């Protein structure tokens, strides 16, 4: 346990200075070597958007699909609302949950069941050639994750994300105005 | 403007002491006389659950229904995770949004469109006979809202809410374990 705490302290010390540090909040990307450390406190971060069953494929899916919740680290969120741009040190966490139905008094509709996936993206123009990198924590089973190859996630994000490779068009907290 | 600021200061001074005050965060229920003041900072509160199109009626609805997001004030959220009970000063905010589809690269699924409703519930056993009261801010058009009669919301919450009149069964952040 003491070793784990020491490791966490070392990781926090590796958070990029500047954009994150000036808010006084520590929540944000932390690295262990090349690997991103799984955040433990993301459940209290601002949720920028939620969706159900989003698909980019023409093949119809069976059932409602999964809930996606996208969280953003608080200091980057605050900064984005002021500047309308994503600072280095921006971190999104994507949490996927089963869509559950017809329990309790429900006759229709879907609510969030158990978590089935946990992933993340981070902006750091010094660290990542493409500016952003993408990580999969295997639904929380991995304490750290290494970045996907740019061809796996980034190519779609850069082509279809409305602003700076981010799908702002699906996130009411970042779109603004509605 | 100065009058409004003064009113806000008065309202904040009326927050129940104790449960809310000891966390150092001011976010929580504030009253102006009998009326609940619409919170302006709830977008950064923890989201305890999201759903799409929940209905308790046997009559089928047309379309997907609306997204519901339920936020909880941070100090009560922290306290609930420690004690598993809702302190006086607990405040939930319910935000409803249109379900939007097939824009951008989407072929299936739903994401959150514009906000269509904003409501709240508050626990305060000194203030409310039933312990909880329920409020409608008319999608943000009302700066304050008076409580519904207990027969309008509370009767269903107390009958079907899994814990202390709260629909904990639909909120993964409060259910725990998944």
CSV table of N, CA, C and O in Angstrom, one decimal, chain A residues 43-44 46-58 61 67 69 77 97 100 103-115 156 160 167 169-170 172 175 178, chain B residues 43-44 46-58 61 67 69 77 97 100 103-115 156 160 167 169-170 172 175 178:
chain,number,residue,atom,x,y,z
A,43,UNK,N,-15.6,10.1,-11.5
A,43,UNK,CA,-17.0,10.2,-11.3
A,43,UNK,C,-17.5,11.5,-10.8
A,43,UNK,O,-18.7,11.8,-10.9
A,44,UNK,N,-16.6,12.3,-10.3
A,44,UNK,CA,-17.1,13.7,-9.8
A,44,UNK,C,-16.7,14.8,-10.8
A,44,UNK,O,-16.9,15.9,-10.6
A,46,UNK,N,-17.1,17.0,-14.4
A,46,UNK,CA,-18.3,17.4,-15.2
A,46,UNK,C,-18.5,16.4,-16.3
A,46,UNK,O,-17.6,15.9,-17.0
A,47,UNK,N,-19.8,16.1,-16.5
A,47,UNK,CA,-20.2,15.2,-17.6
A,47,UNK,C,-20.6,16.2,-18.8
A,47,UNK,O,-21.5,17.0,-18.7
A,48,UNK,N,-19.9,16.0,-19.9
A,48,UNK,CA,-20.1,16.9,-21.0
A,48,UNK,C,-21.2,16.4,-22.0
A,48,UNK,O,-21.8,17.2,-22.7
A,49,UNK,N,-21.5,15.1,-22.0
A,49,UNK,CA,-22.5,14.6,-22.8
A,49,UNK,C,-22.8,13.1,-22.5
A,49,UNK,O,-21.9,12.4,-22.0
A,50,UNK,N,-24.0,12.7,-22.8
A,50,UNK,CA,-24.4,11.3,-22.6
A,50,UNK,C,-25.2,10.9,-23.9
A,50,UNK,O,-25.8,11.7,-24.5
A,51,UNK,N,-25.0,9.6,-24.3
A,51,UNK,CA,-25.7,9.2,-25.5
A,51,UNK,C,-26.1,7.7,-25.2
A,51,UNK,O,-25.6,7.1,-24.3
A,52,UNK,N,-27.0,7.2,-26.1
A,52,UNK,CA,-27.4,5.8,-26.1
A,52,UNK,C,-27.3,5.2,-27.5
A,52,UNK,O,-28.0,5.7,-28.4
A,53,UNK,N,-26.5,4.2,-27.6
A,53,UNK,CA,-26.5,3.4,-28.8
A,53,UNK,C,-25.9,4.1,-30.0
A,53,UNK,O,-26.3,3.7,-31.1
A,54,UNK,N,-25.1,5.1,-29.8
A,54,UNK,CA,-24.5,5.7,-31.0
A,54,UNK,C,-23.8,4.7,-31.9
A,54,UNK,O,-22.9,4.0,-31.4
A,55,UNK,N,-24.0,4.8,-33.2
A,55,UNK,CA,-23.3,4.0,-34.1
A,55,UNK,C,-23.0,4.8,-35.4
A,55,UNK,O,-23.8,5.6,-35.8
A,56,UNK,N,-21.9,4.5,-36.0
A,56,UNK,CA,-21.5,5.1,-37.2
A,56,UNK,C,-21.6,4.2,-38.4
A,56,UNK,O,-21.3,4.5,-39.5
A,57,UNK,N,-22.2,3.0,-38.1
A,57,UNK,CA,-22.3,2.0,-39.1
A,57,UNK,C,-23.7,1.9,-39.7
A,57,UNK,O,-24.7,2.2,-39.0
A,58,UNK,N,-23.8,1.5,-41.0
A,58,UNK,CA,-25.1,1.4,-41.6
A,58,UNK,C,-25.8,0.1,-41.2
A,58,UNK,O,-27.0,-0.1,-41.5
A,61,UNK,N,-28.1,-2.3,-35.4
A,61,UNK,CA,-27.7,-3.0,-34.2
A,61,UNK,C,-28.9,-3.6,-33.6
A,61,UNK,O,-30.0,-3.1,-33.7
A,67,UNK,N,-25.1,2.9,-23.1
A,67,UNK,CA,-25.0,4.3,-22.7
A,67,UNK,C,-23.5,4.7,-22.7
A,67,UNK,O,-22.7,3.9,-22.3
A,69,UNK,N,-21.1,7.9,-21.4
A,69,UNK,CA,-21.0,9.1,-20.6
A,69,UNK,C,-19.6,9.6,-20.8
A,69,UNK,O,-18.7,8.9,-20.6
A,77,UNK,N,-12.0,21.7,-18.2
A,77,UNK,CA,-13.4,22.2,-18.5
A,77,UNK,C,-13.6,23.6,-18.2
A,77,UNK,O,-14.1,24.4,-19.0
A,97,UNK,N,-22.0,1.9,-20.3
A,97,UNK,CA,-22.8,1.1,-19.4
A,97,UNK,C,-23.9,0.4,-20.2
A,97,UNK,O,-24.4,0.9,-21.2
A,100,UNK,N,-30.4,-0.8,-19.3
A,100,UNK,CA,-31.3,-1.7,-18.6
A,100,UNK,C,-32.7,-1.2,-18.7
A,100,UNK,O,-32.9,0.0,-18.9
A,103,UNK,N,-37.4,-2.7,-15.1
A,103,UNK,CA,-37.3,-3.2,-13.8
A,103,UNK,C,-38.1,-2.2,-12.9
A,103,UNK,O,-38.5,-1.1,-13.4
A,104,UNK,N,-38.3,-2.5,-11.7
A,104,UNK,CA,-39.0,-1.6,-10.8
A,104,UNK,C,-40.3,-1.2,-11.4
A,104,UNK,O,-41.0,-2.0,-11.9
A,105,UNK,N,-40.7,0.1,-11.4
A,105,UNK,CA,-42.0,0.5,-11.9
A,105,UNK,C,-41.9,0.9,-13.4
A,105,UNK,O,-42.9,1.4,-14.0
A,106,UNK,N,-40.8,0.6,-14.1
A,106,UNK,CA,-40.6,1.1,-15.4
A,106,UNK,C,-41.4,0.3,-16.4
A,106,UNK,O,-41.4,-1.0,-16.4
A,107,UNK,N,-42.1,1.0,-17.3
A,107,UNK,CA,-42.8,0.3,-18.4
A,107,UNK,C,-42.1,0.5,-19.8
A,107,UNK,O,-42.3,-0.2,-20.7
A,108,UNK,N,-41.3,1.6,-19.9
A,108,UNK,CA,-40.6,1.9,-21.1
A,108,UNK,C,-39.3,2.7,-20.8
A,108,UNK,O,-39.2,3.2,-19.7
A,109,UNK,N,-38.4,2.7,-21.8
A,109,UNK,CA,-37.2,3.5,-21.6
A,109,UNK,C,-36.0,2.7,-21.0
A,109,UNK,O,-36.2,1.5,-20.8
A,110,UNK,N,-34.9,3.4,-20.9
A,110,UNK,CA,-33.7,2.7,-20.6
A,110,UNK,C,-32.9,3.5,-19.5
A,110,UNK,O,-32.9,4.8,-19.6
A,111,UNK,N,-32.3,2.8,-18.6
A,111,UNK,CA,-31.4,3.5,-17.6
A,111,UNK,C,-30.0,2.8,-17.6
A,111,UNK,O,-29.9,1.7,-18.2
A,112,UNK,N,-29.1,3.4,-16.9
A,112,UNK,CA,-27.7,2.8,-16.9
A,112,UNK,C,-27.5,1.6,-16.0
A,112,UNK,O,-27.8,1.7,-14.8
A,113,UNK,N,-27.1,0.5,-16.6
A,113,UNK,CA,-26.8,-0.7,-15.8
A,113,UNK,C,-25.3,-0.7,-15.5
A,113,UNK,O,-24.7,0.3,-15.3
A,114,UNK,N,-24.7,-1.9,-15.4
A,114,UNK,CA,-23.3,-2.0,-15.0
A,114,UNK,C,-22.4,-1.5,-16.1
A,114,UNK,O,-22.7,-1.5,-17.3
A,115,UNK,N,-21.2,-1.0,-15.6
A,115,UNK,CA,-20.2,-0.5,-16.5
A,115,UNK,C,-19.6,-1.6,-17.3
A,115,UNK,O,-19.3,-2.7,-16.8
A,156,UNK,N,-10.5,9.0,-37.2
A,156,UNK,CA,-11.9,9.3,-37.2
A,156,UNK,C,-12.2,10.5,-36.4
A,156,UNK,O,-13.0,11.4,-36.8
A,160,UNK,N,-14.0,13.8,-38.1
A,160,UNK,CA,-15.5,14.0,-37.8
A,160,UNK,C,-15.7,14.8,-36.5
A,160,UNK,O,-16.8,15.3,-36.3
A,167,UNK,N,-15.7,15.4,-30.5
A,167,UNK,CA,-17.1,15.4,-31.0
A,167,UNK,C,-18.0,16.4,-30.2
A,167,UNK,O,-19.0,16.0,-29.6
A,169,UNK,N,-20.0,18.3,-31.2
A,169,UNK,CA,-21.4,18.4,-31.6
A,169,UNK,C,-22.4,17.5,-30.8
A,169,UNK,O,-23.6,17.7,-30.8
A,170,UNK,N,-21.8,16.5,-30.1
A,170,UNK,CA,-22.7,15.6,-29.3
A,170,UNK,C,-22.7,16.0,-27.8
A,170,UNK,O,-23.3,15.3,-27.0
A,172,UNK,N,-23.6,18.7,-25.1
A,172,UNK,CA,-24.3,20.0,-24.8
A,172,UNK,C,-23.5,20.9,-23.9
A,172,UNK,O,-23.6,22.1,-24.1
A,175,UNK,N,-21.0,22.5,-26.5
A,175,UNK,CA,-21.6,23.2,-27.7
A,175,UNK,C,-22.0,24.6,-27.3
A,175,UNK,O,-21.9,25.5,-28.0
A,178,UNK,N,-27.6,25.7,-25.8
A,178,UNK,CA,-28.9,24.9,-25.7
A,178,UNK,C,-28.9,24.1,-24.4
A,178,UNK,O,-29.6,23.1,-24.3
B,43,UNK,N,-24.2,22.2,-13.3
B,43,UNK,CA,-23.5,21.5,-14.4
B,43,UNK,C,-22.2,20.9,-14.0
B,43,UNK,O,-21.7,20.0,-14.7
B,44,UNK,N,-21.6,21.3,-13.0
B,44,UNK,CA,-20.4,20.7,-12.5
B,44,UNK,C,-20.6,19.8,-11.3
B,44,UNK,O,-19.6,19.3,-10.7
B,46,UNK,N,-21.7,16.2,-9.5
B,46,UNK,CA,-21.7,14.8,-9.9
B,46,UNK,C,-23.0,14.3,-10.5
B,46,UNK,O,-24.1,14.7,-10.0
B,47,UNK,N,-23.0,13.6,-11.6
B,47,UNK,CA,-24.2,13.0,-12.2
B,47,UNK,C,-24.3,11.6,-11.7
B,47,UNK,O,-23.4,10.8,-11.8
B,48,UNK,N,-25.5,11.4,-11.0
B,48,UNK,CA,-25.7,10.1,-10.4
B,48,UNK,C,-26.3,9.1,-11.3
B,48,UNK,O,-26.2,7.9,-11.1
B,49,UNK,N,-27.0,9.6,-12.4
B,49,UNK,CA,-27.6,8.6,-13.3
B,49,UNK,C,-28.2,9.4,-14.5
B,49,UNK,O,-28.6,10.5,-14.4
B,50,UNK,N,-28.2,8.6,-15.6
B,50,UNK,CA,-28.8,9.2,-16.9
B,50,UNK,C,-29.8,8.1,-17.4
B,50,UNK,O,-29.5,6.9,-17.3
B,51,UNK,N,-30.8,8.5,-18.1
B,51,UNK,CA,-31.8,7.6,-18.7
B,51,UNK,C,-32.3,8.2,-19.9
B,51,UNK,O,-32.2,9.4,-20.2
B,52,UNK,N,-33.0,7.3,-20.7
B,52,UNK,CA,-33.6,7.8,-21.9
B,52,UNK,C,-35.0,7.2,-22.0
B,52,UNK,O,-35.2,6.0,-21.9
B,53,UNK,N,-36.0,8.2,-22.0
B,53,UNK,CA,-37.4,7.8,-22.3
B,53,UNK,C,-38.1,7.0,-21.2
B,53,UNK,O,-39.0,6.2,-21.5
B,54,UNK,N,-37.6,7.1,-19.9
B,54,UNK,CA,-38.3,6.3,-18.9
B,54,UNK,C,-39.8,6.7,-18.8
B,54,UNK,O,-40.1,7.9,-18.8
B,55,UNK,N,-40.6,5.7,-18.7
B,55,UNK,CA,-42.0,5.9,-18.5
B,55,UNK,C,-42.6,4.9,-17.5
B,55,UNK,O,-42.1,3.7,-17.5
B,56,UNK,N,-43.5,5.3,-16.7
B,56,UNK,CA,-44.2,4.4,-15.8
B,56,UNK,C,-45.6,4.0,-16.3
B,56,UNK,O,-46.3,3.4,-15.6
B,57,UNK,N,-45.9,4.5,-17.5
B,57,UNK,CA,-47.2,4.2,-18.1
B,57,UNK,C,-47.2,3.0,-19.0
B,57,UNK,O,-46.2,2.8,-19.7
B,58,UNK,N,-48.4,2.3,-19.1
B,58,UNK,CA,-48.5,1.2,-20.0
B,58,UNK,C,-48.7,1.7,-21.4
B,58,UNK,O,-48.7,1.0,-22.4
B,61,UNK,N,-45.1,5.2,-25.8
B,61,UNK,CA,-44.8,6.6,-26.2
B,61,UNK,C,-44.3,6.6,-27.7
B,61,UNK,O,-43.7,5.6,-28.1
B,67,UNK,N,-33.9,12.4,-22.7
B,67,UNK,CA,-32.9,12.1,-21.8
B,67,UNK,C,-33.1,12.8,-20.5
B,67,UNK,O,-33.5,14.0,-20.4
B,69,UNK,N,-31.0,13.6,-17.0
B,69,UNK,CA,-29.7,13.5,-16.2
B,69,UNK,C,-30.0,14.0,-14.8
B,69,UNK,O,-30.6,15.1,-14.6
B,77,UNK,N,-23.4,14.4,-1.9
B,77,UNK,CA,-22.8,13.2,-2.6
B,77,UNK,C,-21.7,12.6,-1.8
B,77,UNK,O,-21.7,11.4,-1.6
B,97,UNK,N,-33.5,16.6,-21.6
B,97,UNK,CA,-33.0,17.1,-22.9
B,97,UNK,C,-33.7,16.3,-24.0
B,97,UNK,O,-33.9,15.1,-23.9
B,100,UNK,N,-31.7,13.6,-29.8
B,100,UNK,CA,-31.4,13.9,-31.2
B,100,UNK,C,-30.7,12.7,-31.8
B,100,UNK,O,-30.1,11.9,-31.2
B,103,UNK,N,-27.5,13.0,-37.0
B,103,UNK,CA,-26.7,14.1,-37.5
B,103,UNK,C,-25.3,13.8,-37.6
B,103,UNK,O,-24.9,12.7,-37.1
B,104,UNK,N,-24.5,14.6,-38.2
B,104,UNK,CA,-23.0,14.3,-38.3
B,104,UNK,C,-22.9,12.9,-38.9
B,104,UNK,O,-23.5,12.6,-39.9
B,105,UNK,N,-22.0,12.1,-38.3
B,105,UNK,CA,-21.7,10.8,-38.9
B,105,UNK,C,-22.6,9.7,-38.3
B,105,UNK,O,-22.4,8.5,-38.6
B,106,UNK,N,-23.6,10.1,-37.5
B,106,UNK,CA,-24.4,9.1,-36.8
B,106,UNK,C,-25.3,8.3,-37.7
B,106,UNK,O,-26.0,9.0,-38.5
B,107,UNK,N,-25.4,7.0,-37.6
B,107,UNK,CA,-26.4,6.2,-38.4
B,107,UNK,C,-27.4,5.7,-37.4
B,107,UNK,O,-28.5,5.3,-37.8
B,108,UNK,N,-27.1,5.6,-36.1
B,108,UNK,CA,-28.1,5.1,-35.2
B,108,UNK,C,-27.8,5.6,-33.8
B,108,UNK,O,-26.7,6.2,-33.6
B,109,UNK,N,-28.7,5.5,-32.9
B,109,UNK,CA,-28.6,6.0,-31.5
B,109,UNK,C,-29.0,7.4,-31.3
B,109,UNK,O,-29.5,8.1,-32.2
B,110,UNK,N,-28.9,7.8,-30.1
B,110,UNK,CA,-29.4,9.1,-29.6
B,110,UNK,C,-28.4,9.8,-28.8
B,110,UNK,O,-27.7,9.2,-28.0
B,111,UNK,N,-28.3,11.2,-28.9
B,111,UNK,CA,-27.5,12.0,-28.0
B,111,UNK,C,-28.4,13.2,-27.5
B,111,UNK,O,-29.5,13.4,-28.0
B,112,UNK,N,-27.8,13.9,-26.6
B,112,UNK,CA,-28.6,15.0,-25.9
B,112,UNK,C,-28.7,16.2,-26.8
B,112,UNK,O,-27.7,16.8,-27.1
B,113,UNK,N,-29.9,16.7,-27.0
B,113,UNK,CA,-30.2,17.9,-27.7
B,113,UNK,C,-30.4,19.0,-26.7
B,113,UNK,O,-29.9,19.0,-25.6
B,114,UNK,N,-31.3,19.9,-27.1
B,114,UNK,CA,-31.5,21.1,-26.2
B,114,UNK,C,-32.3,20.7,-25.0
B,114,UNK,O,-33.1,19.8,-24.9
B,115,UNK,N,-32.0,21.5,-23.9
B,115,UNK,CA,-32.7,21.3,-22.6
B,115,UNK,C,-34.2,21.6,-22.7
B,115,UNK,O,-34.5,22.7,-23.3
B,156,UNK,N,-45.4,9.2,-5.2
B,156,UNK,CA,-44.8,8.1,-6.1
B,156,UNK,C,-43.3,7.9,-5.6
B,156,UNK,O,-42.9,6.7,-5.6
B,160,UNK,N,-42.0,4.2,-4.5
B,160,UNK,CA,-41.2,3.4,-5.5
B,160,UNK,C,-39.7,3.7,-5.4
B,160,UNK,O,-38.9,3.0,-6.0
B,167,UNK,N,-34.9,7.3,-6.2
B,167,UNK,CA,-34.9,6.2,-7.1
B,167,UNK,C,-33.4,5.7,-7.3
B,167,UNK,O,-32.9,5.6,-8.4
B,169,UNK,N,-32.3,2.9,-7.4
B,169,UNK,CA,-32.2,1.7,-8.3
B,169,UNK,C,-31.8,2.1,-9.7
B,169,UNK,O,-31.3,1.3,-10.5
B,170,UNK,N,-32.0,3.4,-10.1
B,170,UNK,CA,-31.7,3.8,-11.5
B,170,UNK,C,-30.4,4.6,-11.5
B,170,UNK,O,-30.0,5.1,-12.6
B,172,UNK,N,-26.5,4.5,-11.0
B,172,UNK,CA,-25.3,3.7,-10.7
B,172,UNK,C,-24.3,4.3,-9.7
B,172,UNK,O,-23.7,3.6,-9.0
B,175,UNK,N,-26.1,3.4,-6.3
B,175,UNK,CA,-26.4,1.9,-6.1
B,175,UNK,C,-25.1,1.3,-5.6
B,175,UNK,O,-25.1,0.4,-4.7
B,178,UNK,N,-21.5,-1.6,-9.3
B,178,UNK,CA,-21.5,-1.9,-10.7
B,178,UNK,C,-21.1,-0.7,-11.5
B,178,UNK,O,-21.3,-0.6,-12.7
